[in-house]
Structures are given as structure tokens and as C-alpha cells.
JSON list of C-alpha atoms in Angstrom, two decimals:
[
{"chain": "A", "resi": 1, "resn": "TRP", "atom": "CA", "xyz": [-2.22, -25.71, 149.86]},
{"chain": "A", "resi": 2, "resn": "HIS", "atom": "CA", "xyz": [-3.72, -29.11, 148.68]},
{"chain": "A", "resi": 3, "resn": "GLY", "atom": "CA", "xyz": [-4.55, -28.65, 145.08]},
{"chain": "A", "resi": 4, "resn": "ALA", "atom": "CA", "xyz": [-2.12, -25.78, 144.43]},
{"chain": "A", "resi": 5, "resn": "LYS", "atom": "CA", "xyz": [0.59, -26.15, 141.59]},
{"chain": "A", "resi": 6, "resn": "LYS", "atom": "CA", "xyz": [3.36, -28.01, 143.40]},
{"chain": "A", "resi": 7, "resn": "GLU", "atom": "CA", "xyz": [6.11, -25.47, 142.38]},
{"chain": "A", "resi": 8, "resn": "ALA", "atom": "CA", "xyz": [4.02, -22.55, 144.10]},
{"chain": "A", "resi": 9, "resn": "VAL", "atom": "CA", "xyz": [3.63, -24.65, 147.14]},
{"chain": "A", "resi": 10, "resn": "ILE", "atom": "CA", "xyz": [7.31, -25.29, 147.12]},
{"chain": "A", "resi": 11, "resn": "GLU", "atom": "CA", "xyz": [8.27, -21.55, 146.37]},
{"chain": "A", "resi": 12, "resn": "HIS", "atom": "CA", "xyz": [6.03, -20.54, 149.43]},
{"chain": "A", "resi": 13, "resn": "PHE", "atom": "CA", "xyz": [7.82, -22.45, 151.77]},
{"chain": "A", "resi": 14, "resn": "ALA", "atom": "CA", "xyz": [11.30, -22.08, 150.45]},
{"chain": "A", "resi": 15, "resn": "ARG", "atom": "CA", "xyz": [10.68, -18.25, 150.78]},
{"chain": "A", "resi": 16, "resn": "LYS", "atom": "CA", "xyz": [9.44, -18.77, 154.21]},
{"chain": "A", "resi": 17, "resn": "ALA", "atom": "CA", "xyz": [12.62, -20.54, 155.15]},
{"chain": "A", "resi": 18, "resn": "GLY", "atom": "CA", "xyz": [14.62, -17.84, 154.21]},
{"chain": "A", "resi": 19, "resn": "ILE", "atom": "CA", "xyz": [16.30, -19.20, 151.09]},
{"chain": "A", "resi": 20, "resn": "PRO", "atom": "CA", "xyz": [17.91, -16.27, 149.36]},
{"chain": "A", "resi": 21, "resn": "GLU", "atom": "CA", "xyz": [16.55, -15.03, 146.25]},
{"chain": "A", "resi": 22, "resn": "SER", "atom": "CA", "xyz": [19.71, -16.21, 143.97]},
{"chain": "A", "resi": 23, "resn": "GLU", "atom": "CA", "xyz": [19.11, -19.61, 145.24]},
{"chain": "A", "resi": 24, "resn": "LEU", "atom": "CA", "xyz": [15.39, -20.08, 144.95]},
{"chain": "A", "resi": 25, "resn": "GLU", "atom": "CA", "xyz": [15.00, -21.05, 141.50]},
{"chain": "A", "resi": 26, "resn": "VAL", "atom": "CA", "xyz": [17.36, -23.92, 141.69]},
{"chain": "A", "resi": 27, "resn": "ASN", "atom": "CA", "xyz": [16.12, -25.15, 145.05]},
{"chain": "A", "resi": 28, "resn": "ILE", "atom": "CA", "xyz": [12.61, -25.15, 143.90]},
{"chain": "A", "resi": 29, "resn": "GLU", "atom": "CA", "xyz": [13.59, -27.25, 140.39]},
{"chain": "A", "resi": 30, "resn": "LYS", "atom": "CA", "xyz": [15.59, -29.37, 142.87]},
{"chain": "A", "resi": 31, "resn": "ILE", "atom": "CA", "xyz": [12.72, -30.09, 145.35]},
{"chain": "A", "resi": 32, "resn": "ALA", "atom": "CA", "xyz": [10.19, -30.51, 142.48]},
{"chain": "A", "resi": 33, "resn": "GLU", "atom": "CA", "xyz": [12.25, -32.94, 140.92]},
{"chain": "A", "resi": 34, "resn": "ASN", "atom": "CA", "xyz": [12.25, -35.13, 144.10]},
{"chain": "A", "resi": 35, "resn": "PHE", "atom": "CA", "xyz": [8.86, -34.55, 144.56]},
{"chain": "A", "resi": 36, "resn": "MET", "atom": "CA", "xyz": [7.90, -35.84, 141.28]},
{"chain": "A", "resi": 37, "resn": "ASN", "atom": "CA", "xyz": [10.17, -38.89, 141.52]},
{"chain": "A", "resi": 38, "resn": "SER", "atom": "CA", "xyz": [8.49, -39.74, 144.83]},
{"chain": "A", "resi": 39, "resn": "ILE", "atom": "CA", "xyz": [5.01, -39.29, 143.32]},
{"chain": "A", "resi": 40, "resn": "ASP", "atom": "CA", "xyz": [6.04, -41.59, 140.03]},
{"chain": "A", "resi": 41, "resn": "GLU", "atom": "CA", "xyz": [7.34, -44.14, 142.72]},
{"chain": "A", "resi": 42, "resn": "ALA", "atom": "CA", "xyz": [4.25, -44.01, 145.11]},
{"chain": "A", "resi": 43, "resn": "TYR", "atom": "CA", "xyz": [1.48, -44.04, 142.30]},
{"chain": "A", "resi": 44, "resn": "PHE", "atom": "CA", "xyz": [3.28, -46.09, 139.25]},
{"chain": "A", "resi": 45, "resn": "ASP", "atom": "CA", "xyz": [5.54, -48.70, 140.92]},
{"chain": "A", "resi": 46, "resn": "GLU", "atom": "CA", "xyz": [4.20, -52.02, 140.61]},
{"chain": "A", "resi": 47, "resn": "ALA", "atom": "CA", "xyz": [3.57, -52.54, 144.26]},
{"chain": "A", "resi": 48, "resn": "SER", "atom": "CA", "xyz": [1.59, -49.34, 144.50]},
{"chain": "A", "resi": 49, "resn": "THR", "atom": "CA", "xyz": [-1.86, -49.77, 146.04]},
{"chain": "A", "resi": 50, "resn": "ILE", "atom": "CA", "xyz": [-3.35, -46.61, 144.69]},
{"chain": "A", "resi": 51, "resn": "GLY", "atom": "CA", "xyz": [-7.03, -47.10, 143.75]},
{"chain": "A", "resi": 52, "resn": "HIS", "atom": "CA", "xyz": [-10.44, -45.58, 143.52]},
{"chain": "A", "resi": 53, "resn": "ILE", "atom": "CA", "xyz": [-11.65, -43.70, 146.60]},
{"chain": "A", "resi": 54, "resn": "ASP", "atom": "CA", "xyz": [-14.78, -45.73, 146.52]},
{"chain": "A", "resi": 55, "resn": "ALA", "atom": "CA", "xyz": [-15.63, -49.31, 145.16]},
{"chain": "A", "resi": 56, "resn": "GLY", "atom": "CA", "xyz": [-18.75, -48.04, 143.62]},
{"chain": "A", "resi": 57, "resn": "LEU", "atom": "CA", "xyz": [-17.11, -45.10, 141.51]},
{"chain": "A", "resi": 58, "resn": "PHE", "atom": "CA", "xyz": [-17.32, -46.50, 138.05]},
{"chain": "A", "resi": 59, "resn": "GLY", "atom": "CA", "xyz": [-20.92, -47.44, 138.52]},
{"chain": "A", "resi": 60, "resn": "TYR", "atom": "CA", "xyz": [-21.80, -43.96, 139.93]},
{"chain": "A", "resi": 61, "resn": "PHE", "atom": "CA", "xyz": [-19.97, -42.41, 136.83]},
{"chain": "A", "resi": 62, "resn": "ALA", "atom": "CA", "xyz": [-22.03, -44.71, 134.48]},
{"chain": "A", "resi": 63, "resn": "GLN", "atom": "CA", "xyz": [-25.15, -43.46, 136.11]},
{"chain": "A", "resi": 64, "resn": "LEU", "atom": "CA", "xyz": [-24.06, -39.87, 135.60]},
{"chain": "A", "resi": 65, "resn": "LYS", "atom": "CA", "xyz": [-23.36, -40.47, 132.14]},
{"chain": "A", "resi": 66, "resn": "ARG", "atom": "CA", "xyz": [-26.53, -42.04, 131.65]},
{"chain": "A", "resi": 67, "resn": "ALA", "atom": "CA", "xyz": [-28.27, -38.95, 133.00]},
{"chain": "A", "resi": 68, "resn": "GLY", "atom": "CA", "xyz": [-26.34, -36.75, 130.59]},
{"chain": "A", "resi": 69, "resn": "ILE", "atom": "CA", "xyz": [-24.15, -35.39, 132.91]},
{"chain": "A", "resi": 70, "resn": "LYS", "atom": "CA", "xyz": [-20.68, -34.81, 131.41]},
{"chain": "A", "resi": 71, "resn": "ILE", "atom": "CA", "xyz": [-17.69, -35.80, 133.99]},
{"chain": "A", "resi": 72, "resn": "ALA", "atom": "CA", "xyz": [-14.34, -33.89, 134.01]},
{"chain": "A", "resi": 73, "resn": "LEU", "atom": "CA", "xyz": [-11.15, -33.82, 136.26]},
{"chain": "A", "resi": 74, "resn": "ASP", "atom": "CA", "xyz": [-8.91, -31.14, 137.17]},
{"chain": "A", "resi": 75, "resn": "THR", "atom": "CA", "xyz": [-5.41, -31.49, 139.37]},
{"chain": "A", "resi": 76, "resn": "GLY", "atom": "CA", "xyz": [-2.51, -29.45, 140.55]},
{"chain": "A", "resi": 77, "resn": "TYR", "atom": "CA", "xyz": [-0.35, -32.38, 139.10]},
{"chain": "A", "resi": 78, "resn": "PRO", "atom": "CA", "xyz": [1.76, -32.02, 136.08]},
{"chain": "A", "resi": 79, "resn": "PRO", "atom": "CA", "xyz": [0.04, -33.53, 132.91]},
{"chain": "A", "resi": 80, "resn": "HIS", "atom": "CA", "xyz": [2.26, -36.53, 132.61]},
{"chain": "A", "resi": 81, "resn": "ILE", "atom": "CA", "xyz": [1.35, -37.50, 136.22]},
{"chain": "A", "resi": 82, "resn": "GLN", "atom": "CA", "xyz": [-2.32, -36.69, 135.68]},
{"chain": "A", "resi": 83, "resn": "GLU", "atom": "CA", "xyz": [-2.53, -38.94, 132.52]},
{"chain": "A", "resi": 84, "resn": "GLY", "atom": "CA", "xyz": [-0.70, -41.57, 134.03]},
{"chain": "A", "resi": 85, "resn": "LEU", "atom": "CA", "xyz": [-3.38, -41.59, 136.84]},
{"chain": "A", "resi": 86, "resn": "VAL", "atom": "CA", "xyz": [-6.24, -41.48, 134.78]},
{"chain": "A", "resi": 87, "resn": "LYS", "atom": "CA", "xyz": [-5.10, -44.27, 132.54]},
{"chain": "A", "resi": 88, "resn": "ARG", "atom": "CA", "xyz": [-4.01, -46.42, 135.55]},
{"chain": "A", "resi": 89, "resn": "LEU", "atom": "CA", "xyz": [-7.30, -45.82, 137.31]},
{"chain": "A", "resi": 90, "resn": "GLY", "atom": "CA", "xyz": [-9.28, -46.31, 134.11]},
{"chain": "A", "resi": 91, "resn": "PHE", "atom": "CA", "xyz": [-10.85, -43.01, 133.97]},
{"chain": "A", "resi": 92, "resn": "ASP", "atom": "CA", "xyz": [-9.71, -42.61, 130.46]},
{"chain": "A", "resi": 93, "resn": "LYS", "atom": "CA", "xyz": [-12.81, -44.99, 129.64]},
{"chain": "A", "resi": 94, "resn": "ILE", "atom": "CA", "xyz": [-15.68, -42.99, 131.35]},
{"chain": "A", "resi": 95, "resn": "VAL", "atom": "CA", "xyz": [-14.67, -39.29, 132.01]},
{"chain": "A", "resi": 96, "resn": "ASP", "atom": "CA", "xyz": [-15.17, -36.55, 129.16]},
{"chain": "A", "resi": 97, "resn": "GLY", "atom": "CA", "xyz": [-12.05, -34.57, 129.97]},
{"chain": "A", "resi": 98, "resn": "TYR", "atom": "CA", "xyz": [-9.41, -33.65, 132.53]},
{"chain": "A", "resi": 99, "resn": "ILE", "atom": "CA", "xyz": [-6.91, -30.77, 132.55]},
{"chain": "A", "resi": 100, "resn": "SER", "atom": "CA", "xyz": [-3.96, -29.95, 134.73]},
{"chain": "A", "resi": 101, "resn": "SER", "atom": "CA", "xyz": [-3.11, -26.69, 136.15]},
{"chain": "A", "resi": 102, "resn": "TYR", "atom": "CA", "xyz": [-0.09, -26.70, 134.04]},
{"chain": "A", "resi": 103, "resn": "GLN", "atom": "CA", "xyz": [-2.00, -26.22, 131.11]},
{"chain": "A", "resi": 104, "resn": "VAL", "atom": "CA", "xyz": [-3.57, -22.91, 132.20]},
{"chain": "A", "resi": 105, "resn": "ALA", "atom": "CA", "xyz": [-2.22, -19.55, 133.46]},
{"chain": "A", "resi": 106, "resn": "GLU", "atom": "CA", "xyz": [-2.55, -20.35, 137.06]},
{"chain": "A", "resi": 107, "resn": "GLY", "atom": "CA", "xyz": [-4.01, -23.22, 138.92]},
{"chain": "A", "resi": 108, "resn": "ARG", "atom": "CA", "xyz": [-6.35, -23.47, 141.89]},
{"chain": "A", "resi": 109, "resn": "PRO", "atom": "CA", "xyz": [-7.99, -21.31, 143.54]},
{"chain": "A", "resi": 110, "resn": "TYR", "atom": "CA", "xyz": [-8.08, -19.49, 140.03]},
{"chain": "A", "resi": 111, "resn": "PRO", "atom": "CA", "xyz": [-11.13, -20.52, 137.80]},
{"chain": "A", "resi": 112, "resn": "TYR", "atom": "CA", "xyz": [-9.23, -21.21, 134.68]},
{"chain": "A", "resi": 113, "resn": "MET", "atom": "CA", "xyz": [-9.14, -25.14, 134.89]},
{"chain": "A", "resi": 114, "resn": "VAL", "atom": "CA", "xyz": [-12.94, -25.36, 135.12]},
{"chain": "A", "resi": 115, "resn": "HIS", "atom": "CA", "xyz": [-13.58, -22.61, 132.26]},
{"chain": "A", "resi": 116, "resn": "GLN", "atom": "CA", "xyz": [-11.05, -24.45, 129.80]},
{"chain": "A", "resi": 117, "resn": "LEU", "atom": "CA", "xyz": [-12.98, -27.82, 130.62]},
{"chain": "A", "resi": 118, "resn": "MET", "atom": "CA", "xyz": [-16.22, -26.12, 130.01]},
{"chain": "A", "resi": 119, "resn": "GLU", "atom": "CA", "xyz": [-15.24, -24.77, 126.60]},
{"chain": "A", "resi": 120, "resn": "ARG", "atom": "CA", "xyz": [-13.48, -28.21, 125.64]},
{"chain": "A", "resi": 121, "resn": "LEU", "atom": "CA", "xyz": [-16.69, -29.96, 126.63]},
{"chain": "A", "resi": 122, "resn": "ARG", "atom": "CA", "xyz": [-19.04, -27.18, 125.30]},
{"chain": "A", "resi": 123, "resn": "ILE", "atom": "CA", "xyz": [-20.80, -26.11, 128.46]},
{"chain": "A", "resi": 124, "resn": "GLU", "atom": "CA", "xyz": [-22.50, -22.70, 127.96]},
{"chain": "A", "resi": 125, "resn": "ASN", "atom": "CA", "xyz": [-23.40, -21.90, 131.43]},
{"chain": "A", "resi": 126, "resn": "VAL", "atom": "CA", "xyz": [-21.30, -22.04, 134.24]},
{"chain": "A", "resi": 127, "resn": "ARG", "atom": "CA", "xyz": [-24.19, -22.27, 136.63]},
{"chain": "A", "resi": 128, "resn": "ARG", "atom": "CA", "xyz": [-24.77, -25.68, 135.31]},
{"chain": "A", "resi": 129, "resn": "VAL", "atom": "CA", "xyz": [-21.40, -27.07, 136.56]},
{"chain": "A", "resi": 130, "resn": "CYS", "atom": "CA", "xyz": [-20.86, -28.83, 139.95]},
{"chain": "A", "resi": 131, "resn": "LYS", "atom": "CA", "xyz": [-17.48, -28.39, 141.33]},
{"chain": "A", "resi": 132, "resn": "VAL", "atom": "CA", "xyz": [-16.70, -31.40, 143.67]},
{"chain": "A", "resi": 133, "resn": "GLY", "atom": "CA", "xyz": [-13.32, -31.44, 145.56]},
{"chain": "A", "resi": 134, "resn": "ASP", "atom": "CA", "xyz": [-11.45, -32.38, 148.74]},
{"chain": "A", "resi": 135, "resn": "SER", "atom": "CA", "xyz": [-9.58, -29.13, 149.53]},
{"chain": "A", "resi": 136, "resn": "CYS", "atom": "CA", "xyz": [-10.46, -25.88, 150.37]},
{"chain": "A", "resi": 137, "resn": "ARG", "atom": "CA", "xyz": [-8.86, -24.81, 147.03]},
{"chain": "A", "resi": 138, "resn": "ASP", "atom": "CA", "xyz": [-11.09, -26.86, 144.87]},
{"chain": "A", "resi": 139, "resn": "VAL", "atom": "CA", "xyz": [-14.08, -25.20, 146.71]},
{"chain": "A", "resi": 140, "resn": "GLU", "atom": "CA", "xyz": [-12.45, -21.73, 146.10]},
{"chain": "A", "resi": 141, "resn": "GLU", "atom": "CA", "xyz": [-11.89, -22.69, 142.47]},
{"chain": "A", "resi": 142, "resn": "GLY", "atom": "CA", "xyz": [-15.39, -23.67, 142.03]},
{"chain": "A", "resi": 143, "resn": "LEU", "atom": "CA", "xyz": [-16.71, -20.38, 143.58]},
{"chain": "A", "resi": 144, "resn": "ASN", "atom": "CA", "xyz": [-14.25, -18.27, 141.52]},
{"chain": "A", "resi": 145, "resn": "ALA", "atom": "CA", "xyz": [-15.40, -19.97, 138.51]},
{"chain": "A", "resi": 146, "resn": "GLY", "atom": "CA", "xyz": [-19.01, -19.06, 139.25]},
{"chain": "A", "resi": 147, "resn": "CYS", "atom": "CA", "xyz": [-20.19, -22.94, 139.43]},
{"chain": "A", "resi": 148, "resn": "GLY", "atom": "CA", "xyz": [-23.91, -23.40, 140.33]},
{"chain": "A", "resi": 149, "resn": "LEU", "atom": "CA", "xyz": [-23.00, -25.95, 143.11]},
{"chain": "A", "resi": 150, "resn": "VAL", "atom": "CA", "xyz": [-19.67, -26.31, 144.83]},
{"chain": "A", "resi": 151, "resn": "VAL", "atom": "CA", "xyz": [-19.52, -29.38, 146.77]},
{"chain": "A", "resi": 152, "resn": "GLY", "atom": "CA", "xyz": [-16.92, -30.40, 149.21]},
{"chain": "A", "resi": 153, "resn": "VAL", "atom": "CA", "xyz": [-15.95, -34.10, 149.89]},
{"chain": "A", "resi": 154, "resn": "LEU", "atom": "CA", "xyz": [-14.35, -35.77, 152.96]},
{"chain": "A", "resi": 155, "resn": "SER", "atom": "CA", "xyz": [-12.51, -38.48, 151.06]},
{"chain": "A", "resi": 156, "resn": "GLY", "atom": "CA", "xyz": [-9.28, -36.49, 150.88]},
{"chain": "A", "resi": 157, "resn": "ALA", "atom": "CA", "xyz": [-7.24, -33.25, 152.28]},
{"chain": "A", "resi": 158, "resn": "ASP", "atom": "CA", "xyz": [-9.66, -31.04, 154.23]},
{"chain": "A", "resi": 159, "resn": "SER", "atom": "CA", "xyz": [-12.30, -31.37, 157.08]},
{"chain": "A", "resi": 160, "resn": "LYS", "atom": "CA", "xyz": [-15.92, -30.64, 156.91]},
{"chain": "A", "resi": 161, "resn": "GLU", "atom": "CA", "xyz": [-15.43, -27.33, 158.81]},
{"chain": "A", "resi": 162, "resn": "ALA", "atom": "CA", "xyz": [-12.56, -26.08, 156.79]},
{"chain": "A", "resi": 163, "resn": "LEU", "atom": "CA", "xyz": [-14.48, -26.89, 153.53]},
{"chain": "A", "resi": 164, "resn": "MET", "atom": "CA", "xyz": [-17.61, -25.19, 154.80]},
{"chain": "A", "resi": 165, "resn": "ALA", "atom": "CA", "xyz": [-15.47, -22.03, 155.84]},
{"chain": "A", "resi": 166, "resn": "ALA", "atom": "CA", "xyz": [-14.26, -21.88, 152.46]},
{"chain": "A", "resi": 167, "resn": "GLY", "atom": "CA", "xyz": [-17.59, -21.66, 150.93]},
{"chain": "A", "resi": 168, "resn": "ALA", "atom": "CA", "xyz": [-18.74, -24.97, 149.77]},
{"chain": "A", "resi": 169, "resn": "HIS", "atom": "CA", "xyz": [-22.37, -25.38, 149.18]},
{"chain": "A", "resi": 170, "resn": "VAL", "atom": "CA", "xyz": [-22.83, -28.76, 150.88]},
{"chain": "A", "resi": 171, "resn": "VAL", "atom": "CA", "xyz": [-20.17, -31.39, 151.96]},
{"chain": "A", "resi": 172, "resn": "ALA", "atom": "CA", "xyz": [-20.52, -35.21, 151.62]},
{"chain": "A", "resi": 173, "resn": "ASN", "atom": "CA", "xyz": [-18.44, -37.95, 152.62]},
{"chain": "A", "resi": 174, "resn": "CYS", "atom": "CA", "xyz": [-17.80, -39.29, 149.28]},
{"chain": "A", "resi": 175, "resn": "VAL", "atom": "CA", "xyz": [-18.68, -37.94, 145.67]},
{"chain": "A", "resi": 176, "resn": "THR", "atom": "CA", "xyz": [-20.30, -41.30, 145.39]},
{"chain": "A", "resi": 177, "resn": "ASP", "atom": "CA", "xyz": [-22.85, -39.98, 147.88]},
{"chain": "A", "resi": 178, "resn": "LEU", "atom": "CA", "xyz": [-23.99, -37.38, 145.80]},
{"chain": "A", "resi": 179, "resn": "PRO", "atom": "CA", "xyz": [-27.64, -37.83, 144.02]},
{"chain": "A", "resi": 180, "resn": "VAL", "atom": "CA", "xyz": [-28.05, -38.65, 140.40]},
{"chain": "A", "resi": 181, "resn": "PRO", "atom": "CA", "xyz": [-30.43, -36.99, 138.37]},
{"chain": "A", "resi": 182, "resn": "ARG", "atom": "CA", "xyz": [-33.43, -39.61, 137.61]},
{"chain": "A", "resi": 183, "resn": "GLY", "atom": "CA", "xyz": [-33.38, -38.98, 133.98]},
{"chain": "A", "resi": 184, "resn": "PRO", "atom": "CA", "xyz": [-31.39, -37.41, 131.22]},
{"chain": "A", "resi": 185, "resn": "VAL", "atom": "CA", "xyz": [-30.61, -33.85, 132.06]},
{"chain": "A", "resi": 186, "resn": "ARG", "atom": "CA", "xyz": [-32.08, -31.22, 129.69]},
{"chain": "A", "resi": 187, "resn": "GLN", "atom": "CA", "xyz": [-29.57, -29.90, 127.13]},
{"chain": "A", "resi": 188, "resn": "ALA", "atom": "CA", "xyz": [-29.27, -26.07, 127.01]},
{"chain": "A", "resi": 189, "resn": "LYS", "atom": "CA", "xyz": [-29.84, -24.84, 123.70]},
{"chain": "A", "resi": 190, "resn": "LEU", "atom": "CA", "xyz": [-26.98, -22.61, 122.56]},
{"chain": "A", "resi": 191, "resn": "ARG", "atom": "CA", "xyz": [-28.45, -18.96, 122.55]},
{"chain": "A", "resi": 192, "resn": "LEU", "atom": "CA", "xyz": [-26.30, -16.61, 120.41]},
{"chain": "A", "resi": 193, "resn": "PRO", "atom": "CA", "xyz": [-26.52, -12.93, 120.64]},
{"chain": "A", "resi": 194, "resn": "ASP", "atom": "CA", "xyz": [-28.56, -10.99, 118.40]},
{"chain": "A", "resi": 195, "resn": "LEU", "atom": "CA", "xyz": [-26.19, -8.70, 116.66]},
{"chain": "A", "resi": 196, "resn": "SER", "atom": "CA", "xyz": [-28.99, -7.37, 113.84]}
]
């Protein structure tokens, strides 16, 4: 369930616990509100120790940018949490785009966030997209989107075995372990169909 919309996770477990249909929505809203308050406190409190997964992450992102790679983030958190995290961690200064599952019809494992980011960043060919994530849902999202490379990383939710079983093409300890192209990536020329 890592990487899914939080309300979907709550609904699944509420149904599994046998909460009557008539009480489901109220309980989901109450639990989701408590969860979001806990997240706000854990991530945005002055005493929060949240930080980058690797000390070299910003340098790695800078190398990717110099090589012509666009960087985008997606999450199962609501937009206000994502935006707060992006700003708190300084990603707003280096990434090209980000999206929340609340901004598309369905979150992971559906491909909609990847496709929406591709549209925003004007990426024509999904085979040129590398989806990196730490959960099986991330891997499924990348595969469902048709990404040319789907990478699982061990800096978060799921194990190497689980990520490979979900279909990851490769698994790395951390995103910063992935190679950076030596030179700028060739820009694909936009090819419009001949309608004549």
C-alpha cells in the first residue's frame, strides 16, 4: 500500500475491519484527518528531522540537470503536504515538476501521474522516461505508464525481492547510485503526424 492515496488505504482497511457502509465515509474522513495532522507534525514541526535520503542528492540532481535530464516527483500525499515537503527539502530549486495523486483521476499504480508530468514537461516518448521509486506501487506505476526503465530503490518502503517481483528492471540501494549520462542527452525532435 506504500505510495497509494491515503484515503484508499484507509478505506481498504476500514472495509476489512467490517465497518458498516453507512459509517464508512465518516470514519475515513476522521482517520484521514488524524493521519494528515500526524504527518504535518512529523514533517513540518520545528523539531522534525526529515531530510534528504542521501547527503549527495542535490549534487546528483545537478549532474542530471547538466546532462539534460528532467527531474519530476510524484506522491500519494495531498498537494499541500507534497508542496510543503518540496519547499522544506529545497527541491523547488532543482526539480522540473511534481504532482500529487490527488491531482489526477487515480494514484499509483495507475499511470496518470507519470503521463501528466510528461505532458507538463513536454516529454514526447514514455520510453525515454525512467521511473524510480521505493515501493511496489511505484514499480507498477512505471510499468503501467510504459516507462523505458523502471528502477526500484532500497531507500524506503519495499525489499529488493518485492521490487523485483513487482517487475522492476533493476534495483539500486539509492537513487544516487544510478549512473549519470556523460554528456547532454539528445533532445528528441517532435514528430507530428502527416495529415495530408
